Short mmCIF file of C-alpha atoms in Angstrom, two decimals:
data_model
loop_
_atom_site.label_atom_id
_atom_site.label_comp_id
_atom_site.label_asym_id
_atom_site.label_seq_id
_atom_site.Cartn_x
_atom_site.Cartn_y
_atom_site.Cartn_z
CA MET D 266 -8.33 -29.41 11.37
CA ARG D 267 -6.58 -26.65 12.78
CA LEU D 268 -2.88 -27.74 13.85
CA GLY D 269 -0.88 -25.76 15.82
CA LEU D 270 1.29 -25.16 18.77
CA VAL D 271 0.92 -24.78 22.55
CA ILE D 272 3.93 -22.97 24.40
CA ASP D 273 4.04 -23.30 27.94
CA LEU D 274 6.00 -20.12 29.34
CA ASP D 275 5.80 -21.59 32.87
CA VAL D 276 8.22 -24.32 32.26
CA CYS D 277 10.55 -23.00 29.03
CA VAL D 278 13.85 -22.72 30.29
CA GLY D 279 14.79 -20.71 27.15
CA CYS D 280 17.73 -23.33 25.84
CA HIS D 281 17.44 -22.63 22.41
CA ALA D 282 17.17 -26.41 21.49
CA CYS D 283 13.58 -25.97 19.71
CA ALA D 284 15.39 -23.08 17.22
CA ILE D 285 18.47 -25.39 16.65
CA ALA D 286 16.39 -28.39 16.01
CA CYS D 287 14.02 -26.29 13.95
CA LYS D 288 16.87 -25.09 11.59
CA GLU D 289 18.31 -28.59 11.49
CA TRP D 290 15.33 -30.06 10.06
CA ASN D 291 14.33 -27.22 7.62
CA ALA D 292 17.72 -26.83 6.46
CA SER D 293 16.89 -29.76 4.38
CA GLY D 294 13.38 -29.63 4.27
CA THR D 295 10.98 -28.78 1.88
CA ILE D 296 11.57 -24.99 1.61
CA GLY D 297 15.24 -25.21 2.87
CA PRO D 298 17.99 -24.01 2.99
CA LEU D 299 18.02 -21.37 5.65
CA SER D 300 20.89 -19.63 4.73
CA ASP D 301 23.66 -18.33 7.07
CA TYR D 302 25.28 -14.76 6.62
CA GLN D 303 28.74 -14.55 8.01
CA PRO D 304 28.18 -17.70 10.70
CA TYR D 305 31.53 -17.72 11.86
CA GLY D 306 32.10 -13.70 11.14
CA ALA D 307 31.94 -11.00 13.35
CA GLU D 308 28.40 -10.08 12.28
CA PRO D 309 26.30 -13.51 11.98
CA SER D 310 23.00 -13.54 10.86
CA GLY D 311 20.83 -15.77 9.01
CA VAL D 312 17.29 -17.21 8.46
CA TRP D 313 15.73 -18.68 11.52
CA PHE D 314 12.10 -19.76 11.76
CA ASN D 315 11.69 -19.91 15.53
CA ARG D 316 13.32 -17.50 17.64
CA ILE D 317 13.50 -17.21 21.41
CA ARG D 318 13.55 -13.93 23.20
CA HIS D 319 13.49 -13.63 27.12
CA TYR D 320 11.68 -10.97 28.90
CA GLU D 321 11.92 -9.72 32.77
CA MET D 322 8.16 -9.64 34.31
CA ASP D 323 7.65 -7.24 37.21
CA GLU D 324 10.16 -5.54 39.34
CA TYR D 325 12.52 -6.94 42.30
CA PRO D 326 11.67 -8.67 44.45
CA ASN D 327 8.83 -9.92 42.37
CA ASN D 328 10.59 -10.15 39.10
CA LYS D 329 10.66 -13.26 37.01
CA THR D 330 12.37 -14.17 33.73
CA VAL D 331 10.03 -15.45 31.10
CA ASN D 332 11.48 -17.29 28.10
CA PHE D 333 9.25 -16.34 25.02
CA PRO D 334 9.91 -18.81 21.88
CA MET D 335 8.22 -17.49 18.92
CA SER D 336 7.34 -18.82 15.59
CA CYS D 337 4.34 -18.58 12.84
CA MET D 338 1.18 -18.77 14.73
CA HIS D 339 -0.65 -19.85 11.83
CA CYS D 340 -3.32 -17.28 12.41
CA GLU D 341 -6.66 -17.86 11.24
CA ASP D 342 -7.11 -14.52 9.45
CA ALA D 343 -3.74 -14.16 8.19
CA ASP D 344 -3.07 -10.98 6.53
CA CYS D 345 0.23 -12.11 5.34
CA VAL D 346 -1.77 -14.38 2.92
CA THR D 347 -4.53 -11.93 1.73
CA VAL D 348 -1.85 -9.05 0.94
CA CYS D 349 0.41 -11.38 -0.85
CA PRO D 350 0.25 -10.24 -4.42
CA THR D 351 1.65 -13.76 -6.09
CA GLY D 352 -0.45 -15.96 -4.31
CA ALA D 353 2.84 -17.64 -3.09
CA SER D 354 1.40 -17.35 0.34
CA TYR D 355 -1.41 -19.44 1.13
CA LYS D 356 -3.50 -21.15 4.08
CA ARG D 357 -4.00 -24.91 3.50
CA ALA D 358 -7.99 -25.49 3.97
CA GLU D 359 -7.30 -29.06 5.29
CA ASP D 360 -5.18 -27.86 8.47
CA GLY D 361 -4.75 -24.34 8.50
CA ILE D 362 -0.66 -24.54 8.14
CA VAL D 363 0.49 -21.18 6.35
CA LEU D 364 2.90 -22.00 3.97
CA ILE D 365 4.91 -20.09 1.07
CA ASP D 366 5.25 -21.58 -2.49
CA GLN D 367 9.03 -21.00 -3.13
CA ASP D 368 8.32 -21.10 -6.70
CA LYS D 369 6.12 -17.98 -6.87
CA CYS D 370 7.52 -15.70 -4.15
CA MET D 371 9.05 -12.85 -5.73
CA GLY D 372 10.48 -11.40 -2.46
CA CYS D 373 8.72 -8.18 -2.15
CA ASN D 374 8.75 -8.44 1.65
CA TYR D 375 4.97 -7.32 1.77
CA CYS D 376 3.80 -10.53 3.97
CA SER D 377 6.16 -9.69 6.46
CA TRP D 378 5.00 -6.24 6.73
CA ALA D 379 1.84 -7.07 7.33
CA CYS D 380 3.03 -10.31 9.99
CA PRO D 381 2.97 -8.53 13.54
CA TYR D 382 4.80 -11.59 15.05
CA GLY D 383 7.78 -11.54 12.96
CA ALA D 384 7.46 -14.92 11.63
CA ARG D 385 8.48 -14.07 8.32
CA GLU D 386 12.40 -13.63 7.22
CA LEU D 387 13.42 -13.37 3.77
CA ASP D 388 16.20 -15.59 2.53
CA ARG D 389 19.04 -13.41 0.62
CA SER D 390 20.30 -16.40 -1.16
CA SER D 391 17.02 -17.61 -2.89
CA GLY D 392 15.53 -14.15 -2.74
CA THR D 393 12.39 -15.71 -1.38
CA MET D 394 10.27 -15.16 1.79
CA LYS D 395 10.62 -18.23 4.38
CA LYS D 396 8.65 -19.02 7.25
CA CYS D 397 7.70 -22.14 9.76
CA THR D 398 6.17 -24.65 8.02
CA LEU D 399 4.76 -26.53 11.16
CA CYS D 400 7.23 -29.32 9.94
CA VAL D 401 4.49 -30.28 7.21
CA ASP D 402 7.32 -32.33 5.90
CA ARG D 403 7.48 -34.61 8.97
CA ILE D 404 4.00 -34.36 10.77
CA TYR D 405 2.52 -36.57 7.80
CA ASP D 406 5.22 -39.01 6.99
CA GLN D 407 3.96 -42.36 6.95
CA ASP D 408 7.61 -43.48 7.18
CA LEU D 409 8.15 -42.42 10.51
CA PRO D 410 6.54 -43.86 13.68
CA VAL D 411 3.68 -42.32 15.02
CA GLU D 412 4.83 -40.61 18.00
CA GLU D 413 7.43 -38.65 15.75
CA ARG D 414 5.04 -37.04 13.50
CA GLN D 415 5.30 -33.98 15.25
CA PRO D 416 7.56 -30.66 14.74
CA SER D 417 11.06 -30.84 15.54
CA CYS D 418 10.95 -28.12 18.18
CA VAL D 419 7.95 -30.36 19.83
CA LEU D 420 10.01 -33.36 19.67
CA THR D 421 13.40 -31.83 20.87
CA CYS D 422 12.17 -29.66 23.58
CA PRO D 423 13.98 -31.17 26.82
CA ALA D 424 11.15 -29.19 29.24
CA HIS D 425 8.31 -30.55 27.34
CA ALA D 426 7.09 -26.90 26.97
CA ARG D 427 5.71 -27.48 23.70
CA MET D 428 2.82 -29.10 22.59
CA PHE D 429 1.39 -29.96 19.06
CA GLY D 430 -2.52 -30.86 18.08
CA ASP D 431 -5.25 -30.22 16.57
CA PHE D 432 -7.14 -26.99 17.95
CA ASP D 433 -10.61 -27.95 16.14
CA ASP D 434 -10.65 -31.00 18.28
CA PRO D 435 -12.14 -29.95 21.79
CA ASP D 436 -10.76 -33.04 23.27
CA SER D 437 -7.30 -32.97 22.15
CA ALA D 438 -4.39 -32.64 24.42
CA VAL D 439 -3.75 -29.04 23.37
CA SER D 440 -7.33 -28.04 23.45
CA ARG D 441 -7.62 -29.30 26.80
CA THR D 442 -4.31 -27.68 28.33
CA VAL D 443 -5.24 -24.48 26.94
CA ARG D 444 -8.92 -24.37 28.48
CA GLU D 445 -7.21 -25.83 31.91
CA ARG D 446 -4.44 -23.62 32.18
CA GLY D 447 -5.74 -20.36 30.64
CA GLY D 448 -3.90 -20.16 27.61
CA TYR D 449 -3.98 -17.01 25.26
CA PRO D 450 -3.04 -15.62 21.90
CA LEU D 451 -0.47 -12.95 21.44
CA MET D 452 -1.85 -9.79 20.35
CA PRO D 453 -5.44 -10.53 19.90
CA GLU D 454 -6.67 -6.99 19.78
CA LEU D 455 -5.01 -6.92 15.82
CA ASN D 456 -7.77 -9.74 15.28
CA TYR D 457 -5.40 -12.14 13.39
CA ASN D 458 -6.90 -15.01 15.57
CA PRO D 459 -3.39 -16.82 15.96
CA THR D 460 -3.79 -20.60 16.52
CA ASN D 461 -0.65 -20.76 18.59
CA GLN D 462 -1.55 -20.36 22.29
CA TYR D 463 0.71 -19.60 25.37
CA LEU D 464 0.28 -20.51 28.73
CA PRO D 465 0.88 -18.28 31.35
CA SER D 466 3.30 -18.91 34.40
CA ARG D 467 1.68 -20.77 37.35
CA ARG D 468 1.09 -18.67 40.16
CA LYS D 469 3.94 -19.34 42.76
CA PRO D 470 4.46 -18.17 46.27
CA VAL D 471 6.85 -15.06 46.53
CA ILE D 472 10.35 -16.11 47.87
CA PRO D 473 10.59 -13.68 50.95
CA VAL D 474 13.80 -11.70 50.41
CA ASP D 475 13.67 -9.68 53.77
CA ALA D 476 16.37 -9.73 56.09
CA LYS D 477 15.59 -12.46 58.80
CA PRO D 478 14.26 -10.95 62.32
CA LYS D 479 17.38 -11.14 64.59
CA GLY D 480 16.93 -14.09 66.99
CA GLY D 481 17.26 -13.99 70.72
CA LEU D 482 20.15 -15.42 72.86
CA LYS D 483 19.18 -19.41 71.86
CA GLU D 484 19.26 -18.66 68.68
CA SER D 485 22.54 -17.32 68.77
CA ILE D 486 23.98 -19.89 70.61
CA LYS D 487 22.45 -22.48 68.14
CA GLN D 488 24.28 -20.50 65.21
CA PHE D 489 27.41 -20.58 67.12
CA ALA D 490 26.94 -24.61 67.63
CA ASN D 491 26.36 -24.89 64.29
CA ARG D 492 29.27 -23.29 62.98
CA LEU D 493 31.38 -25.17 65.27
CA VAL D 494 30.11 -28.38 63.91
CA ARG D 495 30.81 -27.10 60.33
CA ARG D 496 34.45 -26.81 61.30
CA MET M 138 10.90 0.99 8.62
CA HIS M 139 13.38 0.92 6.74
CA PRO M 140 13.21 3.33 4.07
CA ALA M 141 13.87 2.06 0.68
CA PHE M 142 14.88 4.42 -2.08
CA SER M 143 13.46 2.20 -4.96
CA VAL M 144 10.06 2.38 -3.14
CA ILE M 145 10.30 6.12 -2.47
CA PHE M 146 11.40 6.76 -5.92
CA PHE M 147 8.58 4.71 -7.35
CA THR M 148 5.65 6.13 -5.53
CA VAL M 149 7.03 9.69 -6.07
CA ALA M 150 7.81 9.53 -9.49
CA SER M 151 4.39 7.21 -10.61
CA GLY M 152 2.22 9.76 -8.14
CA ALA M 153 3.18 12.57 -10.31
CA GLY M 154 3.24 10.81 -13.69
CA PHE M 155 -0.37 9.59 -12.97
CA GLY M 156 -1.55 13.22 -11.40
CA LEU M 157 -0.09 14.68 -14.50
CA PHE M 158 -1.74 12.36 -17.04
CA SER M 159 -5.32 12.89 -15.41
CA LEU M 160 -4.77 16.63 -15.03
CA LEU M 161 -3.59 16.90 -18.51
CA PHE M 162 -6.90 15.31 -19.60
CA LEU M 163 -8.73 17.76 -17.74
CA ALA M 164 -7.03 20.84 -19.17
CA ASP M 165 -7.39 19.14 -22.82
CA PHE M 166 -11.08 18.45 -21.83
CA PHE M 167 -11.79 21.98 -20.60
CA LYS M 168 -9.23 23.55 -22.69
CA LEU M 169 -7.88 25.24 -19.99
CA GLY M 170 -6.20 28.51 -20.71
CA GLY M 171 -6.40 28.18 -24.56
CA GLY M 172 -5.70 24.45 -24.35
CA PHE M 173 -2.57 22.57 -25.21
CA ASN M 174 -2.25 21.91 -28.97
CA GLN M 175 -1.96 18.18 -30.35
CA ASP M 176 1.75 17.72 -30.19
CA GLN M 177 2.07 19.23 -26.74
CA LEU M 178 -0.93 16.77 -25.46
CA VAL M 179 0.87 14.16 -26.92
CA MET M 180 4.29 15.07 -25.56
CA GLY M 181 2.92 15.88 -22.01
CA GLY M 182 0.98 12.26 -22.14
CA LEU M 183 4.23 10.55 -23.02
CA MET M 184 6.11 12.31 -20.27
CA ALA M 185 3.32 11.25 -17.67
CA MET M 186 3.49 7.56 -18.76
CA GLY M 187 7.49 7.63 -18.95
CA LEU M 188 7.53 8.83 -14.94
CA VAL M 189 4.96 5.86 -14.60
CA VAL M 190 6.91 3.41 -16.33
CA PHE M 191 10.22 4.46 -14.65
CA GLY M 192 8.51 4.05 -11.27
CA LEU M 193 7.23 0.75 -11.97
CA LEU M 194 10.55 -0.43 -13.05
CA SER M 195 12.21 1.09 -10.22
CA SER M 196 9.71 -0.89 -8.02
CA THR M 197 11.07 -4.23 -8.86
CA PHE M 198 14.49 -3.16 -7.63
CA HIS M 199 13.50 -3.67 -4.46
CA LEU M 200 12.10 -7.29 -5.16
CA ALA M 201 14.69 -9.97 -4.09
CA ASN M 202 13.40 -12.17 -6.93
CA PRO M 203 12.12 -9.85 -9.85
CA LYS M 204 11.69 -13.30 -11.84
CA ASN M 205 8.53 -13.67 -10.43
CA ALA M 206 7.06 -10.26 -10.66
CA TRP M 207 4.79 -11.20 -13.23
CA ARG M 208 2.81 -13.29 -10.94
CA ALA M 209 2.03 -10.27 -8.75
CA PHE M 210 -1.09 -9.50 -11.23
CA SER M 211 -2.73 -12.94 -10.02
CA ARG M 212 -4.20 -11.83 -6.27
CA PHE M 213 -6.40 -8.90 -7.62
CA ARG M 214 -9.12 -10.16 -5.11
CA THR M 215 -7.44 -9.75 -2.08
CA SER M 216 -4.02 -7.93 -2.42
CA TRP M 217 -3.56 -4.09 -2.52
CA LEU M 218 -0.02 -4.33 -4.14
CA SER M 219 -1.66 -6.69 -6.91
CA ARG M 220 -4.71 -4.33 -7.63
CA GLU M 221 -2.01 -1.46 -8.00
CA GLY M 222 -0.29 -3.34 -10.48
CA VAL M 223 -3.42 -4.34 -12.45
CA PHE M 224 -4.78 -1.01 -12.57
CA ALA M 225 -1.36 0.55 -13.86
CA MET M 226 -1.23 -2.24 -16.70
CA VAL M 227 -4.83 -1.25 -17.59
CA PHE M 228 -3.80 2.28 -17.56
CA MET M 229 -1.09 2.05 -19.78
CA PRO M 230 -3.09 0.74 -23.02
CA LEU M 231 -5.90 3.23 -22.25
CA ALA M 232 -3.49 6.10 -22.00
CA LEU M 233 -2.19 4.99 -25.36
CA VAL M 234 -5.51 5.06 -26.81
CA TYR M 235 -5.94 8.42 -25.69
CA LEU M 236 -2.91 9.91 -27.00
CA GLY M 237 -3.63 8.04 -30.15
CA SER M 238 -7.00 9.63 -30.56
CA ILE M 239 -5.41 13.01 -30.02
CA MET M 240 -2.70 12.35 -32.52
CA PHE M 241 -4.94 10.69 -35.08
CA ASP M 242 -7.86 13.13 -34.74
CA ALA M 243 -10.16 10.45 -33.63
CA PRO M 244 -13.75 11.32 -32.89
CA GLN M 245 -14.41 13.45 -30.14
CA TRP M 246 -16.35 10.75 -27.85
CA MET M 247 -13.35 8.50 -28.36
CA ARG M 248 -10.99 11.08 -27.21
CA VAL M 249 -13.50 12.15 -24.05
CA ILE M 250 -14.28 8.43 -23.21
CA SER M 251 -10.53 7.20 -23.34
CA GLY M 252 -9.45 10.08 -21.37
CA LEU M 253 -11.89 10.00 -18.84
CA LEU M 254 -11.35 6.43 -18.26
CA THR M 255 -7.46 7.03 -17.98
CA ALA M 256 -7.75 9.61 -15.66
CA VAL M 257 -10.26 7.68 -13.57
CA LEU M 258 -7.72 4.73 -13.60
CA ALA M 259 -5.14 6.98 -12.53
CA TRP M 260 -6.65 8.12 -9.59
CA ILE M 261 -7.59 4.43 -8.62
CA THR M 262 -3.89 3.61 -8.98
CA VAL M 263 -2.63 5.99 -6.83
CA PHE M 264 -5.37 5.22 -4.17
CA SER M 265 -4.25 1.65 -4.19
CA THR M 266 -0.31 2.54 -4.03
CA GLY M 267 -1.74 4.55 -0.61
CA MET M 268 -3.68 1.38 0.38
CA ILE M 269 -1.03 -0.94 0.27
CA TYR M 270 0.23 0.96 3.32
CA ALA M 271 -2.90 2.05 4.80
CA CYS M 272 -4.30 -1.60 5.22
CA LEU M 273 -1.72 -2.85 7.27
CA LYS M 274 -2.88 -3.07 10.93
CA THR M 275 0.85 -3.84 12.10
CA ILE M 276 1.92 -0.46 11.46
CA ARG M 277 0.01 2.45 13.49
CA GLN M 278 1.06 5.26 11.55
CA TRP M 279 0.16 3.96 7.98
CA ASN M 280 -3.05 2.23 9.23
CA THR M 281 -5.29 5.35 8.74
CA PRO M 282 -7.38 6.65 5.96
CA LEU M 283 -4.97 9.88 5.80
CA VAL M 284 -2.52 7.99 3.86
CA PRO M 285 -4.38 7.27 0.65
CA ALA M 286 -5.58 10.98 0.86
CA ASN M 287 -1.88 12.03 1.31
CA TYR M 288 -0.63 10.02 -1.79
CA LEU M 289 -3.56 11.32 -3.88
CA ALA M 290 -3.08 14.77 -2.86
CA LEU M 291 0.81 14.86 -3.19
CA GLY M 292 0.81 12.80 -6.40
CA TYR M 293 -1.76 15.44 -7.99
CA ALA M 294 0.03 18.58 -6.28
CA SER M 295 3.57 17.28 -8.10
CA GLY M 296 1.50 16.51 -11.47
CA SER M 297 -0.36 19.83 -11.38
CA LEU M 298 2.91 21.60 -10.76
CA LEU M 299 4.54 19.62 -13.91
CA LEU M 300 1.39 20.71 -15.75
CA LEU M 301 1.97 24.26 -14.89
CA LEU M 302 5.61 24.21 -16.02
CA GLY M 303 4.20 22.79 -19.48
CA ALA M 304 1.30 25.66 -19.73
CA VAL M 305 4.28 28.12 -19.16
CA VAL M 306 6.21 26.72 -21.59
CA ALA M 307 3.55 26.21 -24.15
CA ASP M 308 2.90 29.87 -23.84
CA LEU M 309 -0.90 29.61 -22.68
CA ASP M 310 -2.65 31.68 -20.32
CA THR M 311 -1.46 30.42 -17.18
CA THR M 312 -4.10 31.57 -14.81
CA PRO M 313 -6.23 28.40 -14.45
CA TYR M 314 -3.44 26.17 -13.94
CA LEU M 315 -1.79 28.57 -11.27
CA ALA M 316 -5.08 28.05 -9.60
CA MET M 317 -5.38 24.49 -10.03
CA SER M 318 -1.92 24.09 -8.78
CA ALA M 319 -2.58 26.51 -5.76
CA LEU M 320 -5.68 24.44 -4.78
CA ILE M 321 -4.27 21.11 -5.06
CA VAL M 322 -0.96 22.13 -3.17
CA SER M 323 -2.79 23.76 -0.46
CA ILE M 324 -5.20 20.79 -0.16
CA ALA M 325 -1.82 18.54 0.04
CA ALA M 326 -0.33 20.90 2.68
CA VAL M 327 -3.38 20.58 4.91
CA LEU M 328 -3.76 16.99 4.55
CA LYS M 329 -0.07 16.45 5.30
CA ALA M 330 -0.67 18.72 8.35
CA ILE M 331 -3.38 16.90 9.60
CA TYR M 332 -1.37 13.39 8.98
CA TYR M 333 1.72 14.87 11.07
CA PHE M 334 -0.61 16.10 13.93
CA TRP M 335 -2.64 12.78 13.92
CA ILE M 336 0.64 10.21 14.54
CA ARG M 337 1.85 12.43 17.08
CA SER M 338 -0.48 10.96 19.86
CA PRO M 339 0.18 7.37 20.97
CA GLY M 340 -3.37 6.10 19.95
CA LEU M 341 -4.82 2.55 20.93
CA THR M 342 -1.97 0.47 19.93
CA PRO M 343 -0.31 -2.97 20.99
CA THR M 344 2.18 -2.59 23.65
CA ILE M 345 4.70 -5.05 25.03
CA ASN M 346 2.39 -6.15 27.36
CA THR M 347 -0.46 -7.35 24.94
CA ALA M 348 2.69 -8.65 22.65
CA THR M 349 3.69 -11.04 25.39
CA GLY M 350 0.50 -11.40 26.96
CA LEU M 351 2.05 -10.59 30.34
CA THR M 352 -0.39 -8.02 30.84
CA ARG M 353 -0.37 -7.86 34.87
CA ALA M 354 3.10 -6.42 35.31
CA LYS M 355 5.67 -4.44 33.81
CA ILE M 356 7.59 -6.14 31.33
CA LYS M 357 10.85 -5.63 29.64
CA LEU M 358 13.27 -7.26 27.54
CA LEU M 359 16.41 -8.61 28.70
CA ASP M 360 17.57 -10.60 25.47
CA THR M 361 16.64 -10.59 21.73
CA GLY M 362 18.07 -14.00 21.62
CA HIS M 363 20.08 -12.95 18.09
CA THR M 364 24.06 -12.37 18.19
CA HIS M 365 23.91 -9.55 15.59
CA GLY M 366 20.74 -8.24 13.44
CA THR M 367 18.39 -10.50 11.69
CA PHE M 368 15.92 -9.74 8.98
CA LEU M 369 13.55 -8.39 11.00
CA THR M 370 15.76 -5.54 12.55
CA GLN M 371 17.08 -4.56 9.13
CA GLU M 372 13.91 -4.11 7.76
CA PHE M 373 11.80 -3.01 10.96
CA GLY M 374 14.32 -1.86 13.34
CA PHE M 375 15.17 1.68 11.58
CA ARG M 376 14.20 4.59 13.93
CA ILE M 377 14.60 8.29 13.66
CA ALA M 378 15.21 10.61 16.14
CA ARG M 379 12.37 12.75 17.01
CA GLN M 380 14.40 16.22 16.39
CA LYS M 381 15.25 15.27 13.04
CA ALA M 382 11.86 14.07 12.14
CA GLY M 383 10.49 17.39 13.14
CA LEU M 384 13.51 19.12 11.05
CA LEU M 385 12.62 16.99 8.06
CA LYS M 386 8.79 17.98 8.40
CA ILE M 387 9.86 21.54 8.30
CA VAL M 388 11.68 20.81 4.95
CA VAL M 389 8.79 19.01 3.80
CA PHE M 390 6.62 22.11 4.36
CA VAL M 391 9.05 24.62 3.18
CA VAL M 392 10.04 22.79 -0.12
CA GLY M 393 7.00 20.79 -0.89
CA PHE M 394 4.48 23.34 -0.31
CA ALA M 395 5.63 26.78 0.39
CA LEU M 396 8.53 26.95 -1.96
CA PRO M 397 6.23 26.10 -4.89
CA GLY M 398 3.47 28.58 -3.39
CA LEU M 399 5.78 31.49 -3.95
CA MET M 400 6.84 30.35 -7.19
CA LEU M 401 3.30 30.47 -8.10
CA VAL M 402 3.32 33.77 -6.96
CA TRP M 403 5.79 34.65 -9.12
CA VAL M 404 4.63 33.15 -12.46
CA PHE M 405 1.41 35.03 -11.54
CA GLY M 406 3.20 38.25 -11.58
CA GLN M 407 4.75 37.34 -14.72
CA GLN M 408 7.94 37.68 -13.45
CA GLY M 409 9.95 34.07 -13.06
CA GLY M 410 8.12 32.55 -16.24
CA PRO M 411 9.87 29.04 -16.96
CA LEU M 412 12.50 29.15 -14.25
CA ALA M 413 10.01 29.72 -11.61
CA ALA M 414 7.70 27.19 -12.93
CA SER M 415 10.50 24.85 -13.12
CA VAL M 416 11.60 25.52 -9.27
CA ALA M 417 8.08 24.94 -8.36
CA ALA M 418 8.01 21.56 -10.06
CA LEU M 419 11.26 20.54 -8.82
CA ALA M 420 10.67 21.63 -5.34
CA GLY M 421 7.27 20.01 -5.35
CA LEU M 422 9.07 16.59 -6.57
CA ALA M 423 11.82 17.00 -3.97
CA GLY M 424 9.33 17.95 -0.93
CA ALA M 425 7.15 14.82 -2.01
CA ALA M 426 10.64 12.53 -1.87
CA VAL M 427 11.26 13.76 1.31
CA GLU M 428 8.03 13.31 2.86
CA ARG M 429 7.75 9.61 1.42
CA TRP M 430 11.31 8.80 3.08
CA LEU M 431 9.76 10.39 6.35
CA PHE M 432 6.59 8.48 5.85
CA PHE M 433 8.90 5.14 6.04
CA ALA M 434 11.38 6.29 8.28
CA GLU M 435 8.36 7.50 11.15
CA ALA M 436 6.81 4.09 10.78
CA ARG M 437 7.02 1.88 13.97
CA HIS M 438 6.30 -1.88 12.98
CA VAL M 439 4.64 -3.71 16.01
CA VAL M 440 7.10 -6.30 15.67
CA ASN M 441 9.63 -3.73 17.50
CA LEU M 442 8.00 -4.98 20.65
CA TYR M 443 9.66 -8.17 20.56
CA HIS M 444 13.01 -6.28 20.11
CA GLY M 445 12.70 -3.99 23.17
CA ALA M 446 10.37 -1.36 22.17
CA GLN M 447 7.28 -0.60 25.12
CA ARG M 448 4.83 0.56 22.50
CA CYS M 449 4.66 1.25 18.85
#
């Protein structure tokens, strides 16, 4: 199995609900808490496994806002695991999830240097590195109904911009979607082979923004009539 | 990258310590300038080990959870950080065997073999320190063979300047020590110059386009999505103005290479003696510290592409 996420950049509305749901679940999850520093102070900061950035693509009038959620990509060739000197970082053979053993981590930050996606954040309160677990304490929970055995971020997304599944299975929903929509990994040139894939925006007609051509006499009368009716 | 002072102190001090120890073995083996006597060799060796130990201890100060530091020896097969730790730990007993065989007049073969092994291990350890940085694909300024070369050259340059100081204080014939220092310091200067020249070109690196996969148009960041800084901005957000970096490069070359070179000339002319040699050694270490600070400050991690950088 190779578990991971598909993120649909076409429908993500940038509401940050996935980040909130992630924080809510994982704060009390296996590697919680996710410490906050000065949450109500002047300089609020803290540990998050999921962060959403907002980009603008192209220039006016063809510009478009792209909301960009990012969490751990659970890379096939995860350098964060190989550089770890203590063996705290590991990639599970059975499902490809990259995890950090909190009892072994010494907080040297080296794995975060090796990660190009900024997926790893040091928790100052425990002194250990923390990262997305793909809700490993949820997706295998036999006490939950089958449809709820998914990462929190996926369950909560109101736009259904996130999908969870097995990329090793060519017929899984995630594999099919990636095939059909041309899903792609981020920074493929670094050869980390990230598992998570992003779906690009669909092509849509450009909304014309040029000034409308001036109509003739007929158009003027029509507009005048319209204004009268509106009053 | 945020320059952490504990790591700067660690790499400079341990580099100088390993360099000093290896060169001390060479000085002993070839009896350079008449050769140090027993006590002087042991003294020098202990000082080198002291530098290494202080360096290693200071490196644990940047750990957020040092109680697990002992586990850092467990991933020798994959992690350069682990390898460095293991090599440094193997170096210690071997170095003690070498110093012991000097002190207690052990047979010559034992002295030579333990010394040679220690010198080789010292070289490997400094190489591993460089590889910790050079193996990271995420930082273009580090991901080059010039990085371990620079670490070795600077470690051995500061070690050779310390050894020269020892030779001056011990009243040996300084000519071979001067030649050695001059050679290693010039090699270090040339390698550093090549490195600074090399990292100026942008090279083939990830851009904001490949980082987002939106490769067909211009992309710019609208919002980072966080209110204040995060771990990522604190660790990787550090930026140094190009002008300041240029100024510091001049400082590296003047203090780290030119000043020791000038002092070597003075020692050669029998003028300065211990004072000139001390200035050379201290300037070499100070230059290496500035160089190390700049090494971190100039490194640009690709995660900055998610915080607004167009390229790294």
